[in-house]
Amino acid sequence: MPGKLGHFFLLLSLVCSVGATVCYFLSVQTTRKMGSEPWQNLALTSTDVQWKKLARIFFFTEIISVVAVFVFLFYIISHHLFEYKYAWQHSSKSLEARYLLSCFWEGQEGSFMLWSIWHCVLGGIFIWKEKEWEAPVMTVVAFAQILLATMLLGIHLGDWKIGSNPFVLMRNSGLLDAAPIFHNADGTLRADYLESLKDGNDLNPLLQNYWMTIHPPVLFLGFASTIIPFAFAIAGLWQKRFTEWTKAALPWALFSAGVLGLGIMMGAAWAYESLNFGGYWAWDPVENASLVPWLVLVAGVHTLVIFRHTGNALRTTYLFFILAFVLVLYSTYLTRSGELQDTSVHAFTGEGITVWHLRVLLFIFMLPAIILFIVRYKQIPFVAKEEETSSREFWMFVGSLVLFLAALIIIGMTSIPVVNRIIAFFSGKEKLFQPLAVGDNVAYAYNRIQIFVAIILGTFTGFGMYLKYKSTGKVFLKKLIVPTIAGLVVAAIILAFGNINYNENGFGYMAAVWVAVVAATYSLIANGAYIFSGQKGKLKKAGGTIAHFGFATLLLGILVSSSKKEVLSYNTSGIFMPLDEKNKVVGNLGENLTLIKGMQMDMGKYWVTYDRDSLDVSKGDKWFYYLNFKRKDGKDEFQLKPNAFVNHKGDMGLSANPDAKHYLTYDIFTYITSLPTKNSTEDTATFKERTAAVGDTIFYSKGFMTLDNVVVNPQNTKYNFTAADTALMAYITVHSKEGPTYQSRPVLQVKNNQSQFFVDSVFSQNLAIAFTGFEDKKIKLQVKESNSILDFITVKAYKFPFINLVWLGTIIMVLGFFISSVHRRERKKMESTRPGAKPQVVSRKVQV
Amino acid sequence: MSFFIKDLTTEETFSTAQKKTGKFVVIKAKLDKATPIEYDAVKNPNLTVFYAVDNSGQRRKVVYNNAKLTDMERSESLALNGVMRGDYFECKTIQTKCPSKYKDDPKAAQKNLPTASNAK
């Protein structure tokens, strides 16, 4: 029932979005026919206003239906209605309540819905606040809603399947067809088939992290909001009001850049906390795909600001805003079509929603937008005069171009699998061109190009704010001297004492890192100083400077934390050196270190002991491993609890989550790379019989043990024998060669004339000891040394210095965007209400 | 541009990679599940040895100087990034394609359905 209602609202939302699109479109078209400057026509009864009224009714119904769809799907998931495929596939009964929302965006359908919801929210606010631009912008938004709705349609037209319905039932999904237990002997579905579907498939354990509850909504708000600047640009081209939209668009573009930036970095925080990248960024295609639209959008924001102040760069602004949105769609295609399966750790396969559908989504926006841009290009006003090199806009423009080029390079490298497909498609045979791939060191391939982007942007953002639009006088240039010197001095101190010796990729790269550190430090100090010297501490107006200050902090954080990242778990214990068959050391020291339970291991500045493990009872298969870290100088001690799902929901293997100890200036970060597979290796070692009297010594390969005592019917926490039992316990002390001693307590019990023995193990010594009987006045012991009883974990551990700079920088930068957005909006209001303001921006108040 | 091209490499098979011994390449292959993966974390946690079959059907020994990837056994295919060294392939990084990562894949979902043995 909730499924049928849900699907009804899905269809309703499709119909409404079509209605809204058509009505808004007609509203714009009728306005255009009515004269040269019809938007100043205040007649309330004109056709365009009536179309707009109708369009609003459609769009509000659309909002209601999308919310209804969301509510119904959430009802299905939260009530564990496993009759529905979506609930079965993405949730389970043991899932904590706070992750129920995450189930939404694990599947393709849910994440498209999230996108659709944000369009509704943004659209609603837009209708409320931006009456002047409502009709053309909302035409674009409503059109996007049509396409998103078709993604969830789930209708078959012949061989074509359009969209994927999230409300599909298990029995209709085709999944049960091949599973015999759901069927009667004659092949029909059993009436009680739901009895076999008592629990769901659960949410991917990697996504069971609180970041996964908040990161996707923020990221999707970022993606969804890029449509607003895009739609403004389209509106300008469409209505031939080439310049008027820029003032209204700027706050929206700033907001979008802020949210998208925040969403991306939340994803980085999630990766840092729950993925085993060994860091927060891995140049994974999915990350790149969200970064690239942001870079282009930020470039667009800068060119728009240039236009607002000088009249330059309008054409570029059009291009950047159009491309930012098109790149969001392209990213959607890349990550969801399955093109990137081989190069990304977390791309979808493209099952459910077809690849062609995603291609349509991309081209249906890209082609008309690009064509419109080209056709109207010559009519877009531009300033023929060259900018002066001492002007602010000159450097802003160059900086924007650098951002744009950086974005092009990243998306180019990410798209290599697509390029291969296209080449194969046109040449007909794959072997004509050798398929290309990003080589040796993926991160380095990106970093060594982006490091120059960092240097340029660091430097530009450093002095940019001190320049004036149009032309900067010498007086202003003088203001630059103090912060520049201060920046250079601080950077020199960081380099001299910071020990940034990142030598892995040669001296040239290390030198580039140094220069980038200087640039970032300079920008940090220059922008920090400008808030006070240039903006006199008025934070409300200083949004741009704050964003640059945050960006510089982020940049410095990235540079320092990645170039000073230390591997703690280097395998230097001697026993585990990487040797080849001829016992020669091969390659680098590995980064994995095996910790044996109870044994103290050497890890850089720390002694680390794998103390114990415990099972998370509520989840059933999530294990926590307690590692005690002790600094060698004795000044600090702490415990880390990396965890892993072992054999989760029938999946073989483990899925591990890292744990980190946060300090102000660094993090200690560790995760499990391997666990022993219980009982999988044949235990070839056998028990060997030894006899001993109390006080005797028995040798084994790693030391010796002494039999201290034999006790009748012992009482302790493990055994609770009574007078009715006949049980004996041997007290054995094991002295290992390394120094530590261990206690072993094997037990022999005689019951009904049958003897039974309980083996005791000393894990760290690979020892299993059994007390099996008597011989003369001695006791018989069975001793086994083997590998399979060993309890150990293999981990990697890193020290990330100044990782907090990355997060702090992000927060400051995003705040800067928001402050700027609010400020621009207030300024727009003030200007438009001020008498005698520029005539073309008089907003038209339409009462509906 | 050459700065950029320098980082690109080509997809090869074991036999074409053999002719480029010492050059970094990418090979798409499948894990040979008949031979067990050798990994002993106690002896050396940074050495994994296994056999893989490439697209042309050739089977080679692969040495990976790292911990065994946790999802290797259930992988459908592997992208091996590394260098051919005589009779074995030395891997620097491996990308696995696993059914479990792609829950939208119906084949994978089907595997997770209860079967007669565990449906009680």
mmCIF file of N, CA, C and O in Angstrom, chain A residues 717-783:
data_model
loop_
_atom_site.group_PDB
_atom_site.id
_atom_site.type_symbol
_atom_site.label_atom_id
_atom_site.label_comp_id
_atom_site.label_asym_id
_atom_site.label_seq_id
_atom_site.Cartn_x
_atom_site.Cartn_y
_atom_site.Cartn_z
ATOM 1 N N THR A 717 37.540 -17.770 38.068
ATOM 2 C CA THR A 717 36.507 -17.176 37.218
ATOM 3 C C THR A 717 36.146 -18.079 36.041
ATOM 4 O O THR A 717 35.037 -18.070 35.560
ATOM 5 N N LYS A 718 37.138 -18.865 35.604
ATOM 6 C CA LYS A 718 36.884 -19.657 34.403
ATOM 7 C C LYS A 718 36.214 -20.986 34.755
ATOM 8 O O LYS A 718 35.292 -21.431 34.077
ATOM 9 N N TYR A 719 36.734 -21.633 35.802
ATOM 10 C CA TYR A 719 36.192 -22.943 36.168
ATOM 11 C C TYR A 719 35.563 -22.847 37.531
ATOM 12 O O TYR A 719 36.026 -22.127 38.399
ATOM 13 N N ASN A 720 34.505 -23.574 37.710
ATOM 14 C CA ASN A 720 33.856 -23.570 39.011
ATOM 15 C C ASN A 720 33.527 -25.010 39.381
ATOM 16 O O ASN A 720 32.389 -25.456 39.266
ATOM 17 N N PHE A 721 34.557 -25.752 39.836
ATOM 18 C CA PHE A 721 34.349 -27.160 40.157
ATOM 19 C C PHE A 721 33.866 -27.293 41.590
ATOM 20 O O PHE A 721 34.204 -26.503 42.455
ATOM 21 N N THR A 722 33.057 -28.308 41.831
ATOM 22 C CA THR A 722 32.572 -28.547 43.197
ATOM 23 C C THR A 722 33.193 -29.841 43.707
ATOM 24 O O THR A 722 33.928 -30.525 42.975
ATOM 25 N N ALA A 723 32.852 -30.207 44.942
ATOM 26 C CA ALA A 723 33.418 -31.411 45.560
ATOM 27 C C ALA A 723 33.033 -32.657 44.780
ATOM 28 O O ALA A 723 33.728 -33.682 44.824
ATOM 29 N N ALA A 724 31.916 -32.611 44.064
ATOM 30 C CA ALA A 724 31.459 -33.767 43.302
ATOM 31 C C ALA A 724 32.364 -34.050 42.093
ATOM 32 O O ALA A 724 32.391 -35.163 41.583
ATOM 33 N N ASP A 725 33.077 -33.021 41.640
ATOM 34 C CA ASP A 725 33.948 -33.205 40.475
ATOM 35 C C ASP A 725 35.312 -33.708 40.918
ATOM 36 O O ASP A 725 35.694 -33.591 42.082
ATOM 37 N N THR A 726 36.019 -34.275 39.952
ATOM 38 C CA THR A 726 37.420 -34.554 40.184
ATOM 39 C C THR A 726 38.173 -33.823 39.087
ATOM 40 O O THR A 726 38.141 -34.223 37.927
ATOM 41 N N ALA A 727 38.749 -32.708 39.445
ATOM 42 C CA ALA A 727 39.442 -31.927 38.431
ATOM 43 C C ALA A 727 40.790 -31.481 38.963
ATOM 44 O O ALA A 727 40.941 -31.207 40.154
ATOM 45 N N LEU A 728 41.764 -31.429 38.071
ATOM 46 C CA LEU A 728 43.101 -31.005 38.461
ATOM 47 C C LEU A 728 43.547 -29.878 37.529
ATOM 48 O O LEU A 728 43.289 -29.921 36.330
ATOM 49 N N MET A 729 44.215 -28.907 38.105
ATOM 50 C CA MET A 729 44.710 -27.823 37.272
ATOM 51 C C MET A 729 46.213 -27.659 37.490
ATOM 52 O O MET A 729 46.683 -27.644 38.628
ATOM 53 N N ALA A 730 46.932 -27.588 36.350
ATOM 54 C CA ALA A 730 48.377 -27.395 36.452
ATOM 55 C C ALA A 730 48.675 -25.901 36.401
ATOM 56 O O ALA A 730 48.116 -25.181 35.566
ATOM 57 N N TYR A 731 49.520 -25.443 37.303
ATOM 58 C CA TYR A 731 49.950 -24.049 37.289
ATOM 59 C C TYR A 731 51.302 -23.998 36.591
ATOM 60 O O TYR A 731 52.280 -24.540 37.107
ATOM 61 N N ILE A 732 51.328 -23.377 35.419
ATOM 62 C CA ILE A 732 52.564 -23.360 34.643
ATOM 63 C C ILE A 732 52.958 -21.904 34.371
ATOM 64 O O ILE A 732 52.097 -21.079 34.018
ATOM 65 N N THR A 733 54.218 -21.581 34.538
ATOM 66 C CA THR A 733 54.701 -20.247 34.167
ATOM 67 C C THR A 733 55.565 -20.388 32.916
ATOM 68 O O THR A 733 56.485 -21.199 32.884
ATOM 69 N N VAL A 734 55.219 -19.611 31.891
ATOM 70 C CA VAL A 734 55.962 -19.672 30.638
ATOM 71 C C VAL A 734 56.915 -18.475 30.587
ATOM 72 O O VAL A 734 56.481 -17.329 30.740
ATOM 73 N N HIS A 735 58.179 -18.764 30.444
ATOM 74 C CA HIS A 735 59.172 -17.688 30.361
ATOM 75 C C HIS A 735 59.628 -17.580 28.908
ATOM 76 O O HIS A 735 60.288 -18.471 28.402
ATOM 77 N N SER A 736 59.290 -16.478 28.259
ATOM 78 C CA SER A 736 59.683 -16.360 26.849
ATOM 79 C C SER A 736 61.072 -15.748 26.746
ATOM 80 O O SER A 736 61.531 -15.090 27.666
ATOM 81 N N LYS A 737 61.691 -16.004 25.603
ATOM 82 C CA LYS A 737 63.031 -15.450 25.371
ATOM 83 C C LYS A 737 63.033 -13.926 25.392
ATOM 84 O O LYS A 737 63.979 -13.285 25.785
ATOM 85 N N GLU A 738 61.915 -13.322 24.893
ATOM 86 C CA GLU A 738 61.860 -11.858 24.828
ATOM 87 C C GLU A 738 61.808 -11.231 26.210
ATOM 88 O O GLU A 738 61.983 -10.031 26.359
ATOM 89 N N GLY A 739 61.471 -12.025 27.238
ATOM 90 C CA GLY A 739 61.441 -11.456 28.577
ATOM 91 C C GLY A 739 60.134 -11.681 29.319
ATOM 92 O O GLY A 739 60.146 -12.166 30.448
ATOM 93 N N PRO A 740 58.982 -11.354 28.698
ATOM 94 C CA PRO A 740 57.744 -11.460 29.458
ATOM 95 C C PRO A 740 57.434 -12.905 29.887
ATOM 96 O O PRO A 740 57.824 -13.852 29.202
ATOM 97 N N THR A 741 56.739 -13.029 31.009
ATOM 98 C CA THR A 741 56.295 -14.356 31.439
ATOM 99 C C THR A 741 54.781 -14.421 31.340
ATOM 100 O O THR A 741 54.090 -13.408 31.404
ATOM 101 N N TYR A 742 54.267 -15.616 31.131
ATOM 102 C CA TYR A 742 52.828 -15.821 30.975
ATOM 103 C C TYR A 742 52.407 -16.970 31.872
ATOM 104 O O TYR A 742 53.210 -17.841 32.198
ATOM 105 N N GLN A 743 51.143 -16.971 32.242
ATOM 106 C CA GLN A 743 50.613 -18.061 33.054
ATOM 107 C C GLN A 743 49.758 -18.965 32.180
ATOM 108 O O GLN A 743 49.010 -18.499 31.342
ATOM 109 N N SER A 744 49.878 -20.271 32.405
ATOM 110 C CA SER A 744 49.041 -21.210 31.668
ATOM 111 C C SER A 744 48.381 -22.164 32.667
ATOM 112 O O SER A 744 49.015 -22.577 33.642
ATOM 113 N N ARG A 745 47.103 -22.454 32.458
ATOM 114 C CA ARG A 745 46.346 -23.279 33.425
ATOM 115 C C ARG A 745 45.563 -24.387 32.728
ATOM 116 O O ARG A 745 44.350 -24.310 32.617
ATOM 117 N N PRO A 746 46.234 -25.413 32.207
ATOM 118 C CA PRO A 746 45.477 -26.525 31.613
ATOM 119 C C PRO A 746 44.777 -27.355 32.694
ATOM 120 O O PRO A 746 45.283 -27.443 33.820
ATOM 121 N N VAL A 747 43.628 -27.932 32.356
ATOM 122 C CA VAL A 747 42.819 -28.651 33.347
ATOM 123 C C VAL A 747 42.538 -30.071 32.879
ATOM 124 O O VAL A 747 42.310 -30.310 31.691
ATOM 125 N N LEU A 748 42.563 -30.995 33.819
ATOM 126 C CA LEU A 748 42.180 -32.383 33.542
ATOM 127 C C LEU A 748 40.995 -32.717 34.444
ATOM 128 O O LEU A 748 41.042 -32.511 35.657
ATOM 129 N N GLN A 749 39.925 -33.231 33.845
ATOM 130 C CA GLN A 749 38.746 -33.545 34.645
ATOM 131 C C GLN A 749 38.366 -35.002 34.422
ATOM 132 O O GLN A 749 38.375 -35.486 33.292
ATOM 133 N N VAL A 750 38.023 -35.681 35.518
ATOM 134 C CA VAL A 750 37.576 -37.077 35.385
ATOM 135 C C VAL A 750 36.108 -37.123 35.753
ATOM 136 O O VAL A 750 35.701 -36.685 36.827
ATOM 137 N N LYS A 751 35.300 -37.607 34.824
ATOM 138 C CA LYS A 751 33.861 -37.645 35.045
ATOM 139 C C LYS A 751 33.360 -38.981 34.499
ATOM 140 O O LYS A 751 33.679 -39.339 33.361
ATOM 141 N N ASN A 752 32.599 -39.700 35.275
ATOM 142 C CA ASN A 752 32.072 -41.005 34.860
ATOM 143 C C ASN A 752 33.170 -41.903 34.287
ATOM 144 O O ASN A 752 33.000 -42.501 33.223
ATOM 145 N N ASN A 753 34.282 -41.913 34.965
ATOM 146 C CA ASN A 753 35.426 -42.716 34.550
ATOM 147 C C ASN A 753 36.019 -42.308 33.203
ATOM 148 O O ASN A 753 36.763 -43.048 32.594
ATOM 149 N N GLN A 754 35.617 -41.172 32.739
ATOM 150 C CA GLN A 754 36.197 -40.697 31.477
ATOM 151 C C GLN A 754 36.962 -39.416 31.759
ATOM 152 O O GLN A 754 36.439 -38.524 32.425
ATOM 153 N N SER A 755 38.181 -39.351 31.265
ATOM 154 C CA SER A 755 38.924 -38.124 31.505
ATOM 155 C C SER A 755 38.725 -37.161 30.340
ATOM 156 O O SER A 755 38.586 -37.565 29.181
ATOM 157 N N GLN A 756 38.695 -35.910 30.706
ATOM 158 C CA GLN A 756 38.441 -34.890 29.695
ATOM 159 C C GLN A 756 39.440 -33.778 29.988
ATOM 160 O O GLN A 756 39.686 -33.459 31.160
ATOM 161 N N PHE A 757 40.083 -33.222 28.964
ATOM 162 C CA PHE A 757 41.013 -32.145 29.281
ATOM 163 C C PHE A 757 40.697 -30.850 28.529
ATOM 164 O O PHE A 757 40.168 -30.869 27.431
ATOM 165 N N PHE A 758 41.010 -29.756 29.197
ATOM 166 C CA PHE A 758 40.768 -28.432 28.620
ATOM 167 C C PHE A 758 42.118 -27.803 28.255
ATOM 168 O O PHE A 758 42.938 -27.568 29.134
ATOM 169 N N VAL A 759 42.314 -27.580 26.981
ATOM 170 C CA VAL A 759 43.593 -27.041 26.511
ATOM 171 C C VAL A 759 43.683 -25.565 26.891
ATOM 172 O O VAL A 759 42.700 -24.830 26.816
ATOM 173 N N ASP A 760 44.841 -25.135 27.321
ATOM 174 C CA ASP A 760 45.041 -23.714 27.563
ATOM 175 C C ASP A 760 46.082 -23.189 26.569
ATOM 176 O O ASP A 760 47.054 -23.874 26.251
ATOM 177 N N SER A 761 45.875 -21.974 26.071
ATOM 178 C CA SER A 761 46.771 -21.437 25.038
ATOM 179 C C SER A 761 47.478 -20.193 25.531
ATOM 180 O O SER A 761 46.915 -19.394 26.271
ATOM 181 N N VAL A 762 48.721 -20.057 25.140
ATOM 182 C CA VAL A 762 49.445 -18.801 25.352
ATOM 183 C C VAL A 762 49.644 -18.213 23.957
ATOM 184 O O VAL A 762 50.545 -18.590 23.222
ATOM 185 N N PHE A 763 48.720 -17.322 23.580
ATOM 186 C CA PHE A 763 48.667 -16.879 22.187
ATOM 187 C C PHE A 763 49.967 -16.274 21.696
ATOM 188 O O PHE A 763 50.456 -16.613 20.631
ATOM 189 N N SER A 764 50.543 -15.400 22.532
ATOM 190 C CA SER A 764 51.708 -14.683 22.023
ATOM 191 C C SER A 764 52.896 -15.605 21.818
ATOM 192 O O SER A 764 53.848 -15.252 21.134
ATOM 193 N N GLN A 765 52.849 -16.792 22.417
ATOM 194 C CA GLN A 765 53.967 -17.725 22.244
ATOM 195 C C GLN A 765 53.601 -18.895 21.327
ATOM 196 O O GLN A 765 54.354 -19.868 21.235
ATOM 197 N N ASN A 766 52.437 -18.822 20.686
ATOM 198 C CA ASN A 766 51.979 -19.907 19.811
ATOM 199 C C ASN A 766 51.850 -21.227 20.546
ATOM 200 O O ASN A 766 51.987 -22.287 19.955
ATOM 201 N N LEU A 767 51.629 -21.175 21.836
ATOM 202 C CA LEU A 767 51.660 -22.411 22.616
ATOM 203 C C LEU A 767 50.258 -22.876 22.957
ATOM 204 O O LEU A 767 49.407 -22.079 23.322
ATOM 205 N N ALA A 768 50.055 -24.186 22.857
ATOM 206 C CA ALA A 768 48.838 -24.792 23.379
ATOM 207 C C ALA A 768 49.294 -25.895 24.318
ATOM 208 O O ALA A 768 50.136 -26.713 23.957
ATOM 209 N N ILE A 769 48.764 -25.885 25.539
ATOM 210 C CA ILE A 769 49.217 -26.860 26.526
ATOM 211 C C ILE A 769 48.008 -27.620 27.056
ATOM 212 O O ILE A 769 46.994 -27.019 27.418
ATOM 213 N N ALA A 770 48.140 -28.952 27.074
ATOM 214 C CA ALA A 770 47.065 -29.784 27.609
ATOM 215 C C ALA A 770 47.619 -30.659 28.726
ATOM 216 O O ALA A 770 48.778 -31.081 28.702
ATOM 217 N N PHE A 771 46.776 -30.903 29.732
ATOM 218 C CA PHE A 771 47.131 -31.726 30.878
ATOM 219 C C PHE A 771 46.369 -33.024 30.668
ATOM 220 O O PHE A 771 45.154 -33.048 30.762
ATOM 221 N N THR A 772 47.106 -34.120 30.321
ATOM 222 C CA THR A 772 46.381 -35.298 29.839
ATOM 223 C C THR A 772 46.403 -36.498 30.787
ATOM 224 O O THR A 772 45.651 -37.441 30.585
ATOM 225 N N GLY A 773 47.288 -36.494 31.780
ATOM 226 C CA GLY A 773 47.252 -37.662 32.666
ATOM 227 C C GLY A 773 48.448 -37.718 33.594
ATOM 228 O O GLY A 773 49.155 -36.720 33.777
ATOM 229 N N PHE A 774 48.676 -38.906 34.175
ATOM 230 C CA PHE A 774 49.761 -39.068 35.133
ATOM 231 C C PHE A 774 50.686 -40.185 34.708
ATOM 232 O O PHE A 774 50.278 -41.106 34.008
ATOM 233 N N GLU A 775 51.918 -40.096 35.131
ATOM 234 C CA GLU A 775 52.862 -41.178 34.893
ATOM 235 C C GLU A 775 53.824 -41.159 36.066
ATOM 236 O O GLU A 775 54.487 -40.136 36.306
ATOM 237 N N ASP A 776 53.894 -42.219 36.824
ATOM 238 C CA ASP A 776 54.627 -42.244 38.079
ATOM 239 C C ASP A 776 54.191 -41.066 38.943
ATOM 240 O O ASP A 776 53.000 -40.859 39.132
ATOM 241 N N LYS A 777 55.123 -40.267 39.397
ATOM 242 C CA LYS A 777 54.728 -39.125 40.212
ATOM 243 C C LYS A 777 54.737 -37.830 39.384
ATOM 244 O O LYS A 777 54.697 -36.737 39.926
ATOM 245 N N LYS A 778 54.845 -38.029 38.074
ATOM 246 C CA LYS A 778 54.881 -36.849 37.219
ATOM 247 C C LYS A 778 53.546 -36.682 36.504
ATOM 248 O O LYS A 778 52.752 -37.618 36.440
ATOM 249 N N ILE A 779 53.315 -35.493 35.968
ATOM 250 C CA ILE A 779 52.105 -35.331 35.167
ATOM 251 C C ILE A 779 52.490 -35.334 33.686
ATOM 252 O O ILE A 779 53.598 -34.962 33.305
ATOM 253 N N LYS A 780 51.524 -35.787 32.884
ATOM 254 C CA LYS A 780 51.761 -35.795 31.439
ATOM 255 C C LYS A 780 51.187 -34.519 30.829
ATOM 256 O O LYS A 780 50.029 -34.174 31.064
ATOM 257 N N LEU A 781 51.997 -33.842 30.081
ATOM 258 C CA LEU A 781 51.529 -32.639 29.401
ATOM 259 C C LEU A 781 51.681 -32.841 27.897
ATOM 260 O O LEU A 781 52.619 -33.482 27.445
ATOM 261 N N GLN A 782 50.756 -32.289 27.130
ATOM 262 C CA GLN A 782 50.904 -32.258 25.675
ATOM 263 C C GLN A 782 51.172 -30.798 25.284
ATOM 264 O O GLN A 782 50.404 -29.919 25.663
ATOM 265 N N VAL A 783 52.252 -30.574 24.571
ATOM 266 C CA VAL A 783 52.605 -29.198 24.201
ATOM 267 C C VAL A 783 52.620 -29.058 22.684
ATOM 268 O O VAL A 783 53.207 -29.888 21.985
#
